[in-house]
Amino acid sequence: MTENELAQLEACLSSPALRGKAMRIDKLQGFLCAVASSPDMILPSRWMPAALGGEIEYETLEHAEEVTALLMNFYNSVVSSLHDNLPPQLILKPLSSINKQPDYQTWCNGYILGWSLSTEEWLRRGNEPLKNLTFPILLLSGAFKEEAELKGQEIAPDDEYSKASQDCAEMLPQAVMGIYNFWLSKRHSTPAKRDAVKLGRNEPCPCGSGKKFKQCCGKAPTIH
């Protein structure tokens, strides 16, 4: 996607019409990297409502088409990058207006949400290489630290934890690429590009309405 298209998508995600429920673009990128890497195909009718925070009441048909097109273009750009064996160029926001350090936690939490849509158990016994690849994501998401705090334990001294976080941040793009390739090698069919998704008219509408695309956003008079 071009810088202009990314800016349009970011403005769209933060628009009042989406009621503040849509993912930020950094979280969305992490989310879609996981969706694109999944061993099972996760259709837009499943991931799009999760990205937008539920069913949306669009202002006009044109608005519905704009949102859907921008999201699909972003998804397809993520798929193309991973297929071409290009680690993602991470979109990272600052932690706050005061702390300008990159917010890896939000990106990684998005990845974990996308991962959770898969019907496959990613960390089952025998997937040790995958467990190693997911370690940077889980650490940067805060999952390990939260688990330790719930048990009343300290995960590591602050300086060690900070160093581990820095190392994981540097490894993150390659880890994401490694996860994609791990699942690609496990697919039964001949590895092939997960082509850009085209919405069939009989598929569920990605807006989450539960109707077929041809009876919802694909039907010219429909506005919802």
mmCIF file with all atom_site columns, C-alpha atoms in Angstrom:
data_model
loop_
_atom_site.group_PDB
_atom_site.id
_atom_site.type_symbol
_atom_site.label_atom_id
_atom_site.label_alt_id
_atom_site.label_comp_id
_atom_site.label_asym_id
_atom_site.label_entity_id
_atom_site.label_seq_id
_atom_site.pdbx_PDB_ins_code
_atom_site.Cartn_x
_atom_site.Cartn_y
_atom_site.Cartn_z
_atom_site.occupancy
_atom_site.B_iso_or_equiv
_atom_site.pdbx_formal_charge
_atom_site.auth_seq_id
_atom_site.auth_comp_id
_atom_site.auth_asym_id
_atom_site.auth_atom_id
_atom_site.pdbx_PDB_model_num
ATOM 1   C CA . MET A 1 1   ? 0.000   0.000   0.000  1.00 0.00 ? 1   MET A CA 1
ATOM 2   C CA . THR A 1 2   ? 1.107   3.559   -0.645 1.00 0.00 ? 2   THR A CA 1
ATOM 3   C CA . GLU A 1 3   ? 1.654   6.032   2.181  1.00 0.00 ? 3   GLU A CA 1
ATOM 4   C CA . ASN A 1 4   ? -1.515  7.806   1.080  1.00 0.00 ? 4   ASN A CA 1
ATOM 5   C CA . GLU A 1 5   ? -3.564  4.598   1.257  1.00 0.00 ? 5   GLU A CA 1
ATOM 6   C CA . LEU A 1 6   ? -2.183  3.828   4.710  1.00 0.00 ? 6   LEU A CA 1
ATOM 7   C CA . ALA A 1 7   ? -3.133  7.324   5.830  1.00 0.00 ? 7   ALA A CA 1
ATOM 8   C CA . GLN A 1 8   ? -6.640  6.811   4.432  1.00 0.00 ? 8   GLN A CA 1
ATOM 9   C CA . LEU A 1 9   ? -6.943  3.503   6.271  1.00 0.00 ? 9   LEU A CA 1
ATOM 10  C CA . GLU A 1 10  ? -5.726  5.022   9.526  1.00 0.00 ? 10  GLU A CA 1
ATOM 11  C CA . ALA A 1 11  ? -8.202  7.887   9.224  1.00 0.00 ? 11  ALA A CA 1
ATOM 12  C CA . CYS A 1 12  ? -10.956 5.403   8.440  1.00 0.00 ? 12  CYS A CA 1
ATOM 13  C CA . LEU A 1 13  ? -10.179 3.249   11.490 1.00 0.00 ? 13  LEU A CA 1
ATOM 14  C CA . SER A 1 14  ? -10.342 6.259   13.801 1.00 0.00 ? 14  SER A CA 1
ATOM 15  C CA . SER A 1 15  ? -13.472 7.763   12.241 1.00 0.00 ? 15  SER A CA 1
ATOM 16  C CA . PRO A 1 16  ? -16.543 8.382   14.466 1.00 0.00 ? 16  PRO A CA 1
ATOM 17  C CA . ALA A 1 17  ? -18.545 5.976   12.305 1.00 0.00 ? 17  ALA A CA 1
ATOM 18  C CA . LEU A 1 18  ? -16.548 3.066   13.765 1.00 0.00 ? 18  LEU A CA 1
ATOM 19  C CA . ARG A 1 19  ? -17.303 4.227   17.328 1.00 0.00 ? 19  ARG A CA 1
ATOM 20  C CA . GLY A 1 20  ? -13.703 3.882   18.490 1.00 0.00 ? 20  GLY A CA 1
ATOM 21  C CA . LYS A 1 21  ? -13.928 0.075   18.366 1.00 0.00 ? 21  LYS A CA 1
ATOM 22  C CA . ALA A 1 22  ? -11.715 -0.605  15.354 1.00 0.00 ? 22  ALA A CA 1
ATOM 23  C CA . MET A 1 23  ? -8.101  -1.666  15.840 1.00 0.00 ? 23  MET A CA 1
ATOM 24  C CA . ARG A 1 24  ? -5.365  0.921   15.532 1.00 0.00 ? 24  ARG A CA 1
ATOM 25  C CA . ILE A 1 25  ? -3.310  0.438   12.404 1.00 0.00 ? 25  ILE A CA 1
ATOM 26  C CA . ASP A 1 26  ? -0.290  -0.904  14.342 1.00 0.00 ? 26  ASP A CA 1
ATOM 27  C CA . LYS A 1 27  ? -2.426  -3.513  16.100 1.00 0.00 ? 27  LYS A CA 1
ATOM 28  C CA . LEU A 1 28  ? -4.152  -4.307  12.805 1.00 0.00 ? 28  LEU A CA 1
ATOM 29  C CA . GLN A 1 29  ? -0.838  -5.010  11.100 1.00 0.00 ? 29  GLN A CA 1
ATOM 30  C CA . GLY A 1 30  ? 0.138   -7.492  13.800 1.00 0.00 ? 30  GLY A CA 1
ATOM 31  C CA . PHE A 1 31  ? -3.324  -9.050  13.640 1.00 0.00 ? 31  PHE A CA 1
ATOM 32  C CA . LEU A 1 32  ? -3.202  -9.503  9.865  1.00 0.00 ? 32  LEU A CA 1
ATOM 33  C CA . CYS A 1 33  ? 0.334   -10.927 9.941  1.00 0.00 ? 33  CYS A CA 1
ATOM 34  C CA . ALA A 1 34  ? -1.029  -13.733 12.120 1.00 0.00 ? 34  ALA A CA 1
ATOM 35  C CA . VAL A 1 35  ? -4.149  -14.192 9.986  1.00 0.00 ? 35  VAL A CA 1
ATOM 36  C CA . ALA A 1 36  ? -2.020  -14.417 6.830  1.00 0.00 ? 36  ALA A CA 1
ATOM 37  C CA . SER A 1 37  ? 0.346   -16.909 8.486  1.00 0.00 ? 37  SER A CA 1
ATOM 38  C CA . SER A 1 38  ? -2.331  -19.206 9.862  1.00 0.00 ? 38  SER A CA 1
ATOM 39  C CA . PRO A 1 39  ? -2.271  -22.855 8.712  1.00 0.00 ? 39  PRO A CA 1
ATOM 40  C CA . ASP A 1 40  ? -6.008  -22.643 8.071  1.00 0.00 ? 40  ASP A CA 1
ATOM 41  C CA . MET A 1 41  ? -7.549  -20.032 5.786  1.00 0.00 ? 41  MET A CA 1
ATOM 42  C CA . ILE A 1 42  ? -9.271  -17.356 7.862  1.00 0.00 ? 42  ILE A CA 1
ATOM 43  C CA . LEU A 1 43  ? -11.829 -15.676 5.636  1.00 0.00 ? 43  LEU A CA 1
ATOM 44  C CA . PRO A 1 44  ? -12.576 -11.935 5.714  1.00 0.00 ? 44  PRO A CA 1
ATOM 45  C CA . SER A 1 45  ? -16.023 -12.742 7.090  1.00 0.00 ? 45  SER A CA 1
ATOM 46  C CA . ARG A 1 46  ? -14.226 -13.890 10.268 1.00 0.00 ? 46  ARG A CA 1
ATOM 47  C CA . TRP A 1 47  ? -11.320 -11.490 10.629 1.00 0.00 ? 47  TRP A CA 1
ATOM 48  C CA . MET A 1 48  ? -12.931 -8.277  9.413  1.00 0.00 ? 48  MET A CA 1
ATOM 49  C CA . PRO A 1 49  ? -15.547 -7.988  12.212 1.00 0.00 ? 49  PRO A CA 1
ATOM 50  C CA . ALA A 1 50  ? -12.770 -8.657  14.745 1.00 0.00 ? 50  ALA A CA 1
ATOM 51  C CA . ALA A 1 51  ? -10.658 -5.899  13.210 1.00 0.00 ? 51  ALA A CA 1
ATOM 52  C CA . LEU A 1 52  ? -13.554 -3.442  13.239 1.00 0.00 ? 52  LEU A CA 1
ATOM 53  C CA . GLY A 1 53  ? -14.844 -4.306  16.706 1.00 0.00 ? 53  GLY A CA 1
ATOM 54  C CA . GLY A 1 54  ? -18.099 -5.916  15.607 1.00 0.00 ? 54  GLY A CA 1
ATOM 55  C CA . GLU A 1 55  ? -20.867 -5.196  13.146 1.00 0.00 ? 55  GLU A CA 1
ATOM 56  C CA . ILE A 1 56  ? -20.757 -1.671  11.765 1.00 0.00 ? 56  ILE A CA 1
ATOM 57  C CA . GLU A 1 57  ? -23.668 0.550   10.777 1.00 0.00 ? 57  GLU A CA 1
ATOM 58  C CA . TYR A 1 58  ? -22.153 2.253   7.775  1.00 0.00 ? 58  TYR A CA 1
ATOM 59  C CA . GLU A 1 59  ? -23.216 5.754   6.851  1.00 0.00 ? 59  GLU A CA 1
ATOM 60  C CA . THR A 1 60  ? -23.603 4.941   3.147  1.00 0.00 ? 60  THR A CA 1
ATOM 61  C CA . LEU A 1 61  ? -22.940 2.121   0.726  1.00 0.00 ? 61  LEU A CA 1
ATOM 62  C CA . GLU A 1 62  ? -19.903 4.045   -0.499 1.00 0.00 ? 62  GLU A CA 1
ATOM 63  C CA . HIS A 1 63  ? -18.559 4.180   3.046  1.00 0.00 ? 63  HIS A CA 1
ATOM 64  C CA . ALA A 1 64  ? -18.983 0.396   3.443  1.00 0.00 ? 64  ALA A CA 1
ATOM 65  C CA . GLU A 1 65  ? -17.164 -0.190  0.168  1.00 0.00 ? 65  GLU A CA 1
ATOM 66  C CA . GLU A 1 66  ? -14.346 2.190   1.145  1.00 0.00 ? 66  GLU A CA 1
ATOM 67  C CA . VAL A 1 67  ? -13.755 0.489   4.513  1.00 0.00 ? 67  VAL A CA 1
ATOM 68  C CA . THR A 1 68  ? -13.856 -2.990  2.981  1.00 0.00 ? 68  THR A CA 1
ATOM 69  C CA . ALA A 1 69  ? -11.540 -2.060  0.111  1.00 0.00 ? 69  ALA A CA 1
ATOM 70  C CA . LEU A 1 70  ? -8.944  -0.413  2.373  1.00 0.00 ? 70  LEU A CA 1
ATOM 71  C CA . LEU A 1 71  ? -8.908  -3.366  4.760  1.00 0.00 ? 71  LEU A CA 1
ATOM 72  C CA . MET A 1 72  ? -8.620  -5.897  1.939  1.00 0.00 ? 72  MET A CA 1
ATOM 73  C CA . ASN A 1 73  ? -5.798  -3.912  0.311  1.00 0.00 ? 73  ASN A CA 1
ATOM 74  C CA . PHE A 1 74  ? -3.919  -3.853  3.609  1.00 0.00 ? 74  PHE A CA 1
ATOM 75  C CA . TYR A 1 75  ? -4.455  -7.588  4.119  1.00 0.00 ? 75  TYR A CA 1
ATOM 76  C CA . ASN A 1 76  ? -3.298  -8.379  0.592  1.00 0.00 ? 76  ASN A CA 1
ATOM 77  C CA . SER A 1 77  ? -0.182  -6.238  1.018  1.00 0.00 ? 77  SER A CA 1
ATOM 78  C CA . VAL A 1 78  ? 0.683   -8.202  4.191  1.00 0.00 ? 78  VAL A CA 1
ATOM 79  C CA . VAL A 1 79  ? 0.129   -11.513 2.360  1.00 0.00 ? 79  VAL A CA 1
ATOM 80  C CA . SER A 1 80  ? 2.270   -10.423 -0.593 1.00 0.00 ? 80  SER A CA 1
ATOM 81  C CA . SER A 1 81  ? 5.139   -9.321  1.635  1.00 0.00 ? 81  SER A CA 1
ATOM 82  C CA . LEU A 1 82  ? 5.217   -12.588 3.574  1.00 0.00 ? 82  LEU A CA 1
ATOM 83  C CA . HIS A 1 83  ? 4.883   -14.662 0.417  1.00 0.00 ? 83  HIS A CA 1
ATOM 84  C CA . ASP A 1 84  ? 7.882   -12.831 -1.047 1.00 0.00 ? 84  ASP A CA 1
ATOM 85  C CA . ASN A 1 85  ? 9.832   -13.732 2.119  1.00 0.00 ? 85  ASN A CA 1
ATOM 86  C CA . LEU A 1 86  ? 10.057  -10.096 3.179  1.00 0.00 ? 86  LEU A CA 1
ATOM 87  C CA . PRO A 1 87  ? 9.858   -9.586  6.957  1.00 0.00 ? 87  PRO A CA 1
ATOM 88  C CA . PRO A 1 88  ? 7.209   -6.965  7.748  1.00 0.00 ? 88  PRO A CA 1
ATOM 89  C CA . GLN A 1 89  ? 8.202   -3.352  8.083  1.00 0.00 ? 89  GLN A CA 1
ATOM 90  C CA . LEU A 1 90  ? 6.558   -2.844  11.445 1.00 0.00 ? 90  LEU A CA 1
ATOM 91  C CA . ILE A 1 91  ? 4.108   -0.009  11.915 1.00 0.00 ? 91  ILE A CA 1
ATOM 92  C CA . LEU A 1 92  ? 4.758   1.079   15.505 1.00 0.00 ? 92  LEU A CA 1
ATOM 93  C CA . LYS A 1 93  ? 3.220   3.938   17.462 1.00 0.00 ? 93  LYS A CA 1
ATOM 94  C CA . PRO A 1 94  ? 4.939   5.653   20.414 1.00 0.00 ? 94  PRO A CA 1
ATOM 95  C CA . LEU A 1 95  ? 3.971   4.442   23.871 1.00 0.00 ? 95  LEU A CA 1
ATOM 96  C CA . SER A 1 96  ? 2.535   7.857   24.713 1.00 0.00 ? 96  SER A CA 1
ATOM 97  C CA . SER A 1 97  ? 2.812   11.532  23.840 1.00 0.00 ? 97  SER A CA 1
ATOM 98  C CA . ILE A 1 98  ? 5.591   11.754  26.425 1.00 0.00 ? 98  ILE A CA 1
ATOM 99  C CA . ASN A 1 99  ? 7.281   8.369   26.027 1.00 0.00 ? 99  ASN A CA 1
ATOM 100 C CA . LYS A 1 100 ? 8.323   8.087   22.397 1.00 0.00 ? 100 LYS A CA 1
ATOM 101 C CA . GLN A 1 101 ? 9.582   4.517   22.708 1.00 0.00 ? 101 GLN A CA 1
ATOM 102 C CA . PRO A 1 102 ? 7.899   2.206   20.137 1.00 0.00 ? 102 PRO A CA 1
ATOM 103 C CA . ASP A 1 103 ? 4.844   0.365   21.412 1.00 0.00 ? 103 ASP A CA 1
ATOM 104 C CA . TYR A 1 104 ? 5.643   -3.254  20.597 1.00 0.00 ? 104 TYR A CA 1
ATOM 105 C CA . GLN A 1 105 ? 3.027   -4.512  23.054 1.00 0.00 ? 105 GLN A CA 1
ATOM 106 C CA . THR A 1 106 ? 0.062   -3.278  21.022 1.00 0.00 ? 106 THR A CA 1
ATOM 107 C CA . TRP A 1 107 ? 1.488   -4.766  17.814 1.00 0.00 ? 107 TRP A CA 1
ATOM 108 C CA . CYS A 1 108 ? 2.106   -8.130  19.478 1.00 0.00 ? 108 CYS A CA 1
ATOM 109 C CA . ASN A 1 109 ? -1.302  -8.187  21.146 1.00 0.00 ? 109 ASN A CA 1
ATOM 110 C CA . GLY A 1 110 ? -2.789  -7.719  17.684 1.00 0.00 ? 110 GLY A CA 1
ATOM 111 C CA . TYR A 1 111 ? -0.751  -10.683 16.447 1.00 0.00 ? 111 TYR A CA 1
ATOM 112 C CA . ILE A 1 112 ? -2.007  -12.864 19.303 1.00 0.00 ? 112 ILE A CA 1
ATOM 113 C CA . LEU A 1 113 ? -5.613  -11.906 18.516 1.00 0.00 ? 113 LEU A CA 1
ATOM 114 C CA . GLY A 1 114 ? -5.112  -12.963 14.894 1.00 0.00 ? 114 GLY A CA 1
ATOM 115 C CA . TRP A 1 115 ? -3.444  -16.166 16.040 1.00 0.00 ? 115 TRP A CA 1
ATOM 116 C CA . SER A 1 116 ? -6.471  -16.930 18.249 1.00 0.00 ? 116 SER A CA 1
ATOM 117 C CA . LEU A 1 117 ? -8.759  -17.071 15.188 1.00 0.00 ? 117 LEU A CA 1
ATOM 118 C CA . SER A 1 118 ? -6.939  -20.174 13.966 1.00 0.00 ? 118 SER A CA 1
ATOM 119 C CA . THR A 1 119 ? -8.562  -23.540 14.644 1.00 0.00 ? 119 THR A CA 1
ATOM 120 C CA . GLU A 1 120 ? -5.088  -25.104 14.870 1.00 0.00 ? 120 GLU A CA 1
ATOM 121 C CA . GLU A 1 121 ? -3.327  -25.426 18.239 1.00 0.00 ? 121 GLU A CA 1
ATOM 122 C CA . TRP A 1 122 ? -0.132  -23.513 17.544 1.00 0.00 ? 122 TRP A CA 1
ATOM 123 C CA . LEU A 1 123 ? 1.802   -24.468 20.677 1.00 0.00 ? 123 LEU A CA 1
ATOM 124 C CA . ARG A 1 124 ? 0.905   -28.147 20.879 1.00 0.00 ? 124 ARG A CA 1
ATOM 125 C CA . ARG A 1 125 ? 3.527   -30.748 21.711 1.00 0.00 ? 125 ARG A CA 1
ATOM 126 C CA . GLY A 1 126 ? 5.870   -31.290 18.789 1.00 0.00 ? 126 GLY A CA 1
ATOM 127 C CA . ASN A 1 127 ? 5.782   -27.661 17.662 1.00 0.00 ? 127 ASN A CA 1
ATOM 128 C CA . GLU A 1 128 ? 8.913   -26.699 19.603 1.00 0.00 ? 128 GLU A CA 1
ATOM 129 C CA . PRO A 1 129 ? 10.401  -24.701 16.677 1.00 0.00 ? 129 PRO A CA 1
ATOM 130 C CA . LEU A 1 130 ? 7.193   -22.663 16.576 1.00 0.00 ? 130 LEU A CA 1
ATOM 131 C CA . LYS A 1 131 ? 7.327   -22.109 20.324 1.00 0.00 ? 131 LYS A CA 1
ATOM 132 C CA . ASN A 1 132 ? 10.776  -20.593 19.916 1.00 0.00 ? 132 ASN A CA 1
ATOM 133 C CA . LEU A 1 133 ? 9.523   -18.327 17.133 1.00 0.00 ? 133 LEU A CA 1
ATOM 134 C CA . THR A 1 134 ? 6.544   -17.110 19.162 1.00 0.00 ? 134 THR A CA 1
ATOM 135 C CA . PHE A 1 135 ? 8.680   -16.306 22.227 1.00 0.00 ? 135 PHE A CA 1
ATOM 136 C CA . PRO A 1 136 ? 9.486   -12.694 21.157 1.00 0.00 ? 136 PRO A CA 1
ATOM 137 C CA . ILE A 1 137 ? 5.799   -12.020 20.473 1.00 0.00 ? 137 ILE A CA 1
ATOM 138 C CA . LEU A 1 138 ? 4.663   -13.410 23.816 1.00 0.00 ? 138 LEU A CA 1
ATOM 139 C CA . LEU A 1 139 ? 7.347   -11.580 25.776 1.00 0.00 ? 139 LEU A CA 1
ATOM 140 C CA . LEU A 1 140 ? 6.750   -8.223  24.060 1.00 0.00 ? 140 LEU A CA 1
ATOM 141 C CA . SER A 1 141 ? 2.978   -8.607  24.510 1.00 0.00 ? 141 SER A CA 1
ATOM 142 C CA . GLY A 1 142 ? 3.486   -8.666  28.267 1.00 0.00 ? 142 GLY A CA 1
ATOM 143 C CA . ALA A 1 143 ? 1.951   -12.144 28.571 1.00 0.00 ? 143 ALA A CA 1
ATOM 144 C CA . PHE A 1 144 ? 4.904   -13.651 30.462 1.00 0.00 ? 144 PHE A CA 1
ATOM 145 C CA . LYS A 1 145 ? 5.173   -10.697 32.817 1.00 0.00 ? 145 LYS A CA 1
ATOM 146 C CA . GLU A 1 146 ? 1.433   -10.716 33.515 1.00 0.00 ? 146 GLU A CA 1
ATOM 147 C CA . GLU A 1 147 ? 1.495   -14.440 34.274 1.00 0.00 ? 147 GLU A CA 1
ATOM 148 C CA . ALA A 1 148 ? 4.413   -14.002 36.681 1.00 0.00 ? 148 ALA A CA 1
ATOM 149 C CA . GLU A 1 149 ? 2.659   -11.119 38.462 1.00 0.00 ? 149 GLU A CA 1
ATOM 150 C CA . LEU A 1 150 ? -0.512  -13.175 38.865 1.00 0.00 ? 150 LEU A CA 1
ATOM 151 C CA . LYS A 1 151 ? 1.596   -15.820 40.603 1.00 0.00 ? 151 LYS A CA 1
ATOM 152 C CA . GLY A 1 152 ? 3.256   -13.185 42.783 1.00 0.00 ? 152 GLY A CA 1
ATOM 153 C CA . GLN A 1 153 ? 6.599   -13.782 41.106 1.00 0.00 ? 153 GLN A CA 1
ATOM 154 C CA . GLU A 1 154 ? 9.140   -11.519 39.430 1.00 0.00 ? 154 GLU A CA 1
ATOM 155 C CA . ILE A 1 155 ? 9.818   -12.532 35.855 1.00 0.00 ? 155 ILE A CA 1
ATOM 156 C CA . ALA A 1 156 ? 13.383  -11.155 35.957 1.00 0.00 ? 156 ALA A CA 1
ATOM 157 C CA . PRO A 1 157 ? 15.316  -8.191  37.340 1.00 0.00 ? 157 PRO A CA 1
ATOM 158 C CA . ASP A 1 158 ? 14.414  -4.984  35.520 1.00 0.00 ? 158 ASP A CA 1
ATOM 159 C CA . ASP A 1 159 ? 17.711  -4.685  33.682 1.00 0.00 ? 159 ASP A CA 1
ATOM 160 C CA . GLU A 1 160 ? 17.564  -8.287  32.454 1.00 0.00 ? 160 GLU A CA 1
ATOM 161 C CA . TYR A 1 161 ? 13.940  -7.944  31.394 1.00 0.00 ? 161 TYR A CA 1
ATOM 162 C CA . SER A 1 162 ? 14.723  -4.716  29.547 1.00 0.00 ? 162 SER A CA 1
ATOM 163 C CA . LYS A 1 163 ? 17.610  -6.382  27.718 1.00 0.00 ? 163 LYS A CA 1
ATOM 164 C CA . ALA A 1 164 ? 15.439  -9.390  26.788 1.00 0.00 ? 164 ALA A CA 1
ATOM 165 C CA . SER A 1 165 ? 12.731  -7.059  25.497 1.00 0.00 ? 165 SER A CA 1
ATOM 166 C CA . GLN A 1 166 ? 15.235  -5.173  23.364 1.00 0.00 ? 166 GLN A CA 1
ATOM 167 C CA . ASP A 1 167 ? 16.577  -8.427  21.919 1.00 0.00 ? 167 ASP A CA 1
ATOM 168 C CA . CYS A 1 168 ? 13.051  -9.650  21.169 1.00 0.00 ? 168 CYS A CA 1
ATOM 169 C CA . ALA A 1 169 ? 12.176  -6.361  19.475 1.00 0.00 ? 169 ALA A CA 1
ATOM 170 C CA . GLU A 1 170 ? 15.134  -6.802  17.137 1.00 0.00 ? 170 GLU A CA 1
ATOM 171 C CA . MET A 1 171 ? 14.117  -10.399 16.398 1.00 0.00 ? 171 MET A CA 1
ATOM 172 C CA . LEU A 1 172 ? 10.422  -9.689  15.896 1.00 0.00 ? 172 LEU A CA 1
ATOM 173 C CA . PRO A 1 173 ? 10.265  -9.167  12.087 1.00 0.00 ? 173 PRO A CA 1
ATOM 174 C CA . GLN A 1 174 ? 12.294  -12.320 11.445 1.00 0.00 ? 174 GLN A CA 1
ATOM 175 C CA . ALA A 1 175 ? 10.220  -14.258 13.982 1.00 0.00 ? 175 ALA A CA 1
ATOM 176 C CA . VAL A 1 176 ? 7.029   -13.263 12.143 1.00 0.00 ? 176 VAL A CA 1
ATOM 177 C CA . MET A 1 177 ? 8.607   -14.368 8.869  1.00 0.00 ? 177 MET A CA 1
ATOM 178 C CA . GLY A 1 178 ? 9.704   -17.633 10.490 1.00 0.00 ? 178 GLY A CA 1
ATOM 179 C CA . ILE A 1 179 ? 6.186   -18.401 11.734 1.00 0.00 ? 179 ILE A CA 1
ATOM 180 C CA . TYR A 1 180 ? 4.773   -17.863 8.259  1.00 0.00 ? 180 TYR A CA 1
ATOM 181 C CA . ASN A 1 181 ? 7.341   -20.236 6.768  1.00 0.00 ? 181 ASN A CA 1
ATOM 182 C CA . PHE A 1 182 ? 6.820   -22.792 9.539  1.00 0.00 ? 182 PHE A CA 1
ATOM 183 C CA . TRP A 1 183 ? 3.131   -23.144 8.732  1.00 0.00 ? 183 TRP A CA 1
ATOM 184 C CA . LEU A 1 184 ? 3.769   -22.945 4.996  1.00 0.00 ? 184 LEU A CA 1
ATOM 185 C CA . SER A 1 185 ? 5.971   -26.033 5.263  1.00 0.00 ? 185 SER A CA 1
ATOM 186 C CA . LYS A 1 186 ? 3.244   -27.886 7.182  1.00 0.00 ? 186 LYS A CA 1
ATOM 187 C CA . ARG A 1 187 ? 0.481   -27.407 4.647  1.00 0.00 ? 187 ARG A CA 1
ATOM 188 C CA . HIS A 1 188 ? -0.456  -30.598 2.863  1.00 0.00 ? 188 HIS A CA 1
ATOM 189 C CA . SER A 1 189 ? -0.823  -29.035 -0.554 1.00 0.00 ? 189 SER A CA 1
ATOM 190 C CA . THR A 1 190 ? 2.066   -27.724 -2.647 1.00 0.00 ? 190 THR A CA 1
ATOM 191 C CA . PRO A 1 191 ? 3.174   -24.423 -1.120 1.00 0.00 ? 191 PRO A CA 1
ATOM 192 C CA . ALA A 1 192 ? 1.693   -21.620 -3.141 1.00 0.00 ? 192 ALA A CA 1
ATOM 193 C CA . LYS A 1 193 ? 0.984   -17.979 -2.742 1.00 0.00 ? 193 LYS A CA 1
ATOM 194 C CA . ARG A 1 194 ? -2.071  -17.263 -0.655 1.00 0.00 ? 194 ARG A CA 1
ATOM 195 C CA . ASP A 1 195 ? -3.596  -15.143 -3.365 1.00 0.00 ? 195 ASP A CA 1
ATOM 196 C CA . ALA A 1 196 ? -5.280  -11.851 -2.778 1.00 0.00 ? 196 ALA A CA 1
ATOM 197 C CA . VAL A 1 197 ? -8.719  -12.613 -1.419 1.00 0.00 ? 197 VAL A CA 1
ATOM 198 C CA . LYS A 1 198 ? -11.625 -11.908 -3.738 1.00 0.00 ? 198 LYS A CA 1
ATOM 199 C CA . LEU A 1 199 ? -15.053 -11.860 -2.200 1.00 0.00 ? 199 LEU A CA 1
ATOM 200 C CA . GLY A 1 200 ? -17.434 -14.310 -3.848 1.00 0.00 ? 200 GLY A CA 1
ATOM 201 C CA . ARG A 1 201 ? -21.010 -13.129 -4.090 1.00 0.00 ? 201 ARG A CA 1
ATOM 202 C CA . ASN A 1 202 ? -22.232 -16.165 -2.161 1.00 0.00 ? 202 ASN A CA 1
ATOM 203 C CA . GLU A 1 203 ? -19.692 -15.788 0.659  1.00 0.00 ? 203 GLU A CA 1
ATOM 204 C CA . PRO A 1 204 ? -20.664 -14.239 4.013  1.00 0.00 ? 204 PRO A CA 1
ATOM 205 C CA . CYS A 1 205 ? -20.390 -10.464 3.882  1.00 0.00 ? 205 CYS A CA 1
ATOM 206 C CA . PRO A 1 206 ? -17.188 -9.257  5.601  1.00 0.00 ? 206 PRO A CA 1
ATOM 207 C CA . CYS A 1 207 ? -19.107 -6.547  7.419  1.00 0.00 ? 207 CYS A CA 1
ATOM 208 C CA . GLY A 1 208 ? -20.308 -9.252  9.827  1.00 0.00 ? 208 GLY A CA 1
ATOM 209 C CA . SER A 1 209 ? -24.024 -8.961  9.119  1.00 0.00 ? 209 SER A CA 1
ATOM 210 C CA . GLY A 1 210 ? -24.382 -12.710 8.597  1.00 0.00 ? 210 GLY A CA 1
ATOM 211 C CA . LYS A 1 211 ? -25.884 -12.242 5.132  1.00 0.00 ? 211 LYS A CA 1
ATOM 212 C CA . LYS A 1 212 ? -24.347 -13.298 1.845  1.00 0.00 ? 212 LYS A CA 1
ATOM 213 C CA . PHE A 1 213 ? -22.180 -10.630 0.218  1.00 0.00 ? 213 PHE A CA 1
ATOM 214 C CA . LYS A 1 214 ? -24.579 -10.352 -2.750 1.00 0.00 ? 214 LYS A CA 1
ATOM 215 C CA . GLN A 1 215 ? -27.449 -9.677  -0.351 1.00 0.00 ? 215 GLN A CA 1
ATOM 216 C CA . CYS A 1 216 ? -25.548 -7.145  1.741  1.00 0.00 ? 216 CYS A CA 1
ATOM 217 C CA . CYS A 1 217 ? -22.638 -4.843  0.808  1.00 0.00 ? 217 CYS A CA 1
ATOM 218 C CA . GLY A 1 218 ? -22.554 -6.362  -2.669 1.00 0.00 ? 218 GLY A CA 1
ATOM 219 C CA . LYS A 1 219 ? -26.117 -5.311  -3.352 1.00 0.00 ? 219 LYS A CA 1
ATOM 220 C CA . ALA A 1 220 ? -26.230 -1.787  -4.717 1.00 0.00 ? 220 ALA A CA 1
ATOM 221 C CA . PRO A 1 221 ? -29.315 -0.492  -2.826 1.00 0.00 ? 221 PRO A CA 1
ATOM 222 C CA . THR A 1 222 ? -28.112 -1.816  0.536  1.00 0.00 ? 222 THR A CA 1
ATOM 223 C CA . ILE A 1 223 ? -26.990 0.636   3.199  1.00 0.00 ? 223 ILE A CA 1
ATOM 224 C CA . HIS A 1 224 ? -26.556 -0.591  6.774  1.00 0.00 ? 224 HIS A CA 1
#
